């Protein structure tokens, strides 16, 4: 199973998201071709209601603990309640540039 698919499957099971987008951004980083190590996750779930962003991230880290310990190097998280998400529909969610991208020798 591809890492992106595994992440998506685990997050769907744990959070029953209203919206979920898992993007493999490894190609934007200084990693060998074909690496699956850098991801961006946009997750909208009622599970986040009343939770601060730090705790939301901890919830996801717990769900993906095995992958974070072995395969995932970077995980950009964008976590929202449905109400927060509805207010962001016109906002572009981008990940920061990686230092040294494209300089792999």
XYZ file of N, CA, C and O in Angstrom:
420
model
N 0.853 -1.181 0.000
C 0.000 0.000 0.000
C 0.899 1.246 0.000
O 1.881 1.299 0.730
N 0.551 2.204 -0.796
C 1.294 3.464 -0.850
C 1.116 4.197 0.484
O 0.067 4.092 1.125
N 2.136 4.930 0.903
C 2.091 5.637 2.186
C 0.926 6.616 2.229
O 0.232 6.721 3.238
N 0.681 7.325 1.138
C -0.426 8.278 1.094
C -1.753 7.566 1.386
O -2.580 8.053 2.151
N -1.941 6.416 0.777
C -3.173 5.649 0.971
C -3.300 5.140 2.407
O -4.399 5.121 2.968
N -2.184 4.727 2.991
C -2.195 4.253 4.371
C -2.564 5.393 5.328
O -3.394 5.220 6.231
N -1.963 6.552 5.117
C -2.281 7.728 5.947
C -3.759 8.049 5.833
O -4.446 8.239 6.840
N -4.249 8.104 4.612
C -5.660 8.425 4.381
C -6.577 7.410 5.066
O -7.549 7.785 5.728
N -6.271 6.148 4.937
C -7.090 5.091 5.542
C -7.137 5.213 7.064
O -8.213 5.129 7.678
N -5.980 5.418 7.683
C -5.923 5.526 9.142
C -6.662 6.775 9.639
O -7.371 6.717 10.652
N -6.500 7.886 8.940
C -7.171 9.120 9.370
C -8.683 9.041 9.176
O -9.440 9.530 10.014
N -9.127 8.407 8.108
C -10.572 8.223 7.904
C -11.173 7.384 9.025
O -12.234 7.713 9.550
N -10.502 6.322 9.386
C -10.998 5.438 10.438
C -11.025 6.134 11.793
O -11.961 5.955 12.575
N -10.030 6.939 12.074
C -9.910 7.568 13.393
C -10.766 8.819 13.555
O -11.256 9.096 14.649
N -10.964 9.577 12.467
C -11.591 10.899 12.607
C -12.904 11.080 11.849
O -13.546 12.107 11.993
N -13.308 10.111 11.033
C -14.540 10.228 10.245
C -14.662 11.638 9.662
O -15.606 12.381 9.965
N -13.711 12.040 8.811
C -13.650 13.422 8.343
C -14.790 13.834 7.423
O -15.326 13.023 6.673
N -15.112 15.124 7.511
C -16.030 15.759 6.572
C -15.255 16.009 5.278
O -15.805 15.916 4.183
N -13.974 16.326 5.426
C -13.084 16.553 4.292
C -11.700 16.053 4.685
O -11.243 16.285 5.808
N -11.029 15.374 3.754
C -9.670 14.904 3.989
C -8.899 14.975 2.679
O -9.362 14.494 1.644
N -7.740 15.600 2.729
C -6.852 15.649 1.577
C -5.448 15.340 2.070
O -4.923 16.030 2.956
N -4.863 14.279 1.537
C -3.504 13.884 1.881
C -2.668 14.051 0.618
O -2.935 13.399 -0.396
N -1.673 14.936 0.687
C -0.858 15.256 -0.478
C 0.587 14.848 -0.208
O 1.179 15.270 0.791
N 1.142 14.040 -1.098
C 2.547 13.668 -1.013
C 3.367 14.807 -1.604
O 3.333 15.061 -2.805
N 4.084 15.522 -0.752
C 4.902 16.657 -1.182
C 6.392 16.311 -1.207
O 7.242 17.191 -1.256
N 6.701 15.043 -1.210
C 8.098 14.600 -1.176
C 8.893 15.159 -2.351
O 10.071 15.508 -2.199
N 8.269 15.257 -3.515
C 8.957 15.745 -4.708
C 9.477 17.174 -4.536
O 10.388 17.601 -5.244
N 8.926 17.928 -3.590
C 9.327 19.311 -3.341
C 10.527 19.404 -2.405
O 10.966 20.488 -2.077
N 11.032 18.280 -1.955
C 12.074 18.273 -0.940
C 13.335 17.563 -1.434
O 13.333 16.897 -2.457
N 14.365 17.685 -0.679
C 15.666 17.143 -1.017
C 15.739 15.662 -0.629
O 16.412 15.285 0.328
N 14.996 14.842 -1.374
C 14.930 13.406 -1.110
C 15.101 12.652 -2.424
O 14.877 13.206 -3.497
N 15.484 11.394 -2.366
C 15.611 10.603 -3.594
C 14.258 10.470 -4.316
O 13.201 10.475 -3.684
N 14.313 10.363 -5.627
C 13.098 10.182 -6.430
C 12.320 8.977 -5.917
O 12.897 7.951 -5.560
N 11.015 9.116 -5.862
C 10.159 8.023 -5.401
C 9.949 7.956 -3.901
O 9.208 7.111 -3.419
N 10.605 8.847 -3.166
C 10.422 8.861 -1.706
C 8.998 9.240 -1.353
O 8.369 10.031 -2.039
N 8.501 8.666 -0.294
C 7.189 9.020 0.254
C 7.414 9.381 1.715
O 7.146 8.603 2.611
N 7.906 10.596 1.940
C 8.320 10.958 3.292
C 7.802 12.304 3.778
O 7.868 12.595 4.963
N 7.283 13.138 2.876
C 6.809 14.475 3.227
C 5.349 14.609 2.779
O 5.060 14.471 1.583
N 4.470 14.894 3.743
C 3.047 14.952 3.420
C 2.388 16.194 3.995
O 2.809 16.712 5.031
N 1.340 16.627 3.310
C 0.466 17.680 3.823
C -0.902 17.038 4.004
O -1.401 16.343 3.116
N -1.498 17.277 5.168
C -2.820 16.743 5.471
C -3.753 17.896 5.814
O -3.433 18.722 6.671
N -4.877 17.946 5.114
C -5.954 18.862 5.468
C -7.084 17.969 5.961
O -7.581 17.124 5.221
N -7.449 18.150 7.221
C -8.436 17.273 7.853
C -9.496 18.107 8.554
O -9.176 18.935 9.414
N -10.742 17.902 8.151
C -11.881 18.591 8.748
C -12.735 17.536 9.437
O -13.198 16.590 8.798
N -12.904 17.694 10.752
C -13.638 16.683 11.509
C -14.323 17.293 12.722
O -13.781 18.192 13.373
N -15.488 16.763 13.035
C -16.186 17.162 14.259
C -15.418 16.708 15.499
O -15.648 17.219 16.589
N -14.487 15.764 15.331
C -13.657 15.312 16.458
C -12.812 16.450 17.028
O -12.350 16.363 18.165
N -12.600 17.501 16.255
C -11.757 18.612 16.681
C -12.520 19.694 17.444
O -11.910 20.631 17.958
N -13.826 19.573 17.521
C -14.621 20.572 18.226
C -14.179 20.665 19.683
O -14.090 19.655 20.383
N -13.839 21.879 20.099
C -13.402 22.112 21.466
C -11.937 21.805 21.721
O -11.454 21.993 22.833
N -11.220 21.335 20.705
C -9.807 20.986 20.862
C -8.931 22.112 20.311
O -9.205 22.652 19.249
N -7.854 22.428 21.020
C -6.872 23.390 20.531
C -6.061 22.733 19.419
O -5.979 21.510 19.336
N -5.420 23.579 18.592
C -4.656 23.044 17.467
C -3.569 22.067 17.918
O -3.358 21.036 17.284
N -2.892 22.360 19.004
C -1.837 21.478 19.485
C -2.387 20.089 19.807
O -1.792 19.068 19.433
N -3.526 20.021 20.459
C -4.107 18.726 20.784
C -4.598 18.013 19.525
O -4.504 16.793 19.424
N -5.119 18.749 18.552
C -5.538 18.140 17.287
C -4.348 17.456 16.633
O -4.454 16.328 16.148
N -3.213 18.146 16.623
C -2.009 17.583 16.024
C -1.546 16.354 16.801
O -1.162 15.342 16.202
N -1.621 16.419 18.112
C -1.252 15.257 18.928
C -2.147 14.061 18.620
O -1.686 12.912 18.611
N -3.420 14.327 18.381
C -4.351 13.252 18.041
C -3.918 12.563 16.741
O -3.932 11.329 16.641
N -3.521 13.352 15.769
C -3.075 12.803 14.487
C -1.742 12.087 14.654
O -1.546 10.986 14.132
N -0.820 12.697 15.406
C 0.472 12.050 15.643
C 0.278 10.681 16.297
O 0.983 9.718 15.976
N -0.661 10.594 17.212
C -0.948 9.311 17.850
C -1.474 8.287 16.866
O -1.104 7.106 16.911
N -2.318 8.723 15.969
C -2.891 7.830 14.961
C -1.823 7.332 13.991
O -1.872 6.177 13.546
N -0.856 8.178 13.683
C 0.183 7.838 12.708
C 1.537 7.562 13.376
O 2.587 7.700 12.742
N 1.526 7.166 14.630
C 2.765 6.993 15.395
C 3.755 6.041 14.726
O 4.948 6.347 14.645
N 3.288 4.915 14.238
C 4.194 3.946 13.612
C 4.840 4.527 12.353
O 6.043 4.372 12.139
N 4.050 5.190 11.549
C 4.562 5.771 10.308
C 5.535 6.919 10.586
O 6.553 7.062 9.903
N 5.233 7.718 11.594
C 6.118 8.823 11.958
C 7.445 8.313 12.518
O 8.483 8.946 12.354
N 7.416 7.170 13.143
C 8.637 6.603 13.713
C 9.521 5.946 12.654
O 10.718 5.779 12.875
N 8.937 5.603 11.515
C 9.705 4.836 10.539
C 9.793 5.449 9.144
O 10.855 5.425 8.535
N 8.715 5.980 8.621
C 8.675 6.361 7.201
C 8.455 7.847 6.932
O 8.981 8.380 5.973
N 7.649 8.497 7.748
C 7.299 9.896 7.484
C 8.333 10.812 8.132
O 8.579 10.730 9.327
N 8.907 11.688 7.323
C 9.900 12.647 7.812
C 9.247 13.978 8.177
O 9.655 14.618 9.142
N 8.249 14.387 7.398
C 7.595 15.687 7.636
C 6.101 15.551 7.392
O 5.663 14.890 6.453
N 5.327 16.206 8.265
C 3.874 16.145 8.174
C 3.311 17.532 8.459
O 3.337 17.995 9.599
N 2.855 18.208 7.412
C 2.236 19.523 7.557
C 0.751 19.302 7.817
O 0.063 18.669 7.013
N 0.263 19.783 8.953
C -1.123 19.534 9.349
C -1.952 20.811 9.301
O -1.540 21.846 9.831
N -3.107 20.692 8.695
C -4.107 21.756 8.663
C -5.386 21.111 9.184
O -6.017 20.320 8.476
N -5.744 21.411 10.431
C -6.862 20.738 11.090
C -7.962 21.729 11.424
O -7.689 22.798 11.981
N -9.202 21.367 11.101
C -10.317 22.296 11.259
C -11.582 21.580 11.709
O -11.799 20.415 11.380
N -12.421 22.332 12.402
C -13.797 21.900 12.613
C -14.559 22.289 11.353
O -14.066 23.079 10.532
N -15.756 21.787 11.197
C -16.552 22.142 10.020
C -16.809 23.644 9.980
O -16.698 24.273 8.922
N -17.100 24.255 11.118
C -17.362 25.696 11.167
C -16.121 26.492 10.739
O -16.223 27.442 9.969
N -14.951 26.102 11.228
C -13.707 26.778 10.839
C -13.449 26.611 9.345
O -13.059 27.553 8.653
N -13.686 25.409 8.842
C -13.445 25.094 7.441
C -14.335 25.926 6.523
O -13.881 26.416 5.489
N -15.582 26.066 6.894
C -16.509 26.852 6.076
C -16.031 28.292 5.929
O -16.248 28.920 4.903
N -15.354 28.833 6.930
C -14.840 30.189 6.865
C -13.554 30.315 6.062
O -13.100 31.425 5.782
N -12.955 29.197 5.669
C -11.673 29.214 4.951
C -11.769 28.839 3.480
O -10.746 28.707 2.821
N -12.935 28.666 2.963
C -13.078 28.126 1.622
C -12.325 28.898 0.538
O -11.934 28.329 -0.466
N -12.101 30.185 0.716
C -11.400 30.968 -0.293
C -9.917 31.139 0.013
O -9.203 31.858 -0.677
N -9.425 30.463 1.051
C -8.036 30.588 1.459
C -7.209 29.461 0.853
O -7.613 28.311 0.866
N -6.044 29.812 0.322
C -5.141 28.805 -0.221
C -4.266 28.272 0.899
O -3.624 29.035 1.614
N -4.243 26.950 1.067
C -3.427 26.315 2.099
C -2.149 25.797 1.450
O -2.185 24.851 0.674
N -1.026 26.414 1.751
C 0.235 25.991 1.166
C 1.225 25.609 2.256
O 1.171 26.130 3.363
N 2.119 24.715 1.907
C 3.177 24.311 2.826
C 4.396 25.187 2.585
O 4.604 25.670 1.473
N 5.221 25.385 3.603
C 6.420 26.207 3.426
C 7.430 25.528 2.509
O 7.448 24.306 2.383
N 8.276 26.350 1.872
C 9.337 25.813 1.019
C 10.357 25.081 1.879
O 10.574 25.424 3.033
N 10.970 24.086 1.308
C 11.986 23.300 2.005
C 13.360 23.884 1.723
O 13.688 24.179 0.584
N 14.151 24.056 2.761
C 15.528 24.521 2.578
C 16.314 23.453 1.834
O 16.275 22.294 2.177
N 16.997 23.870 0.784
C 17.844 22.937 0.043
C 17.100 22.091 -0.960
O 17.663 21.141 -1.487
N 15.840 22.412 -1.240
C 15.069 21.621 -2.209
C 15.781 21.616 -3.548
O 16.281 22.623 -4.016
N 15.845 20.455 -4.146
C 16.430 20.329 -5.459
C 17.956 20.290 -5.468
O 18.576 20.350 -6.516
N 18.585 20.175 -4.296
C 20.046 20.186 -4.245
C 20.624 18.831 -3.895
O 21.780 18.728 -3.521
N 19.832 17.786 -4.028
C 20.318 16.445 -3.717
C 21.408 16.050 -4.705
O 21.240 16.158 -5.904
N 22.532 15.647 -4.194
C 23.659 15.281 -5.066
C 23.600 13.813 -5.431
O 23.089 13.009 -4.766
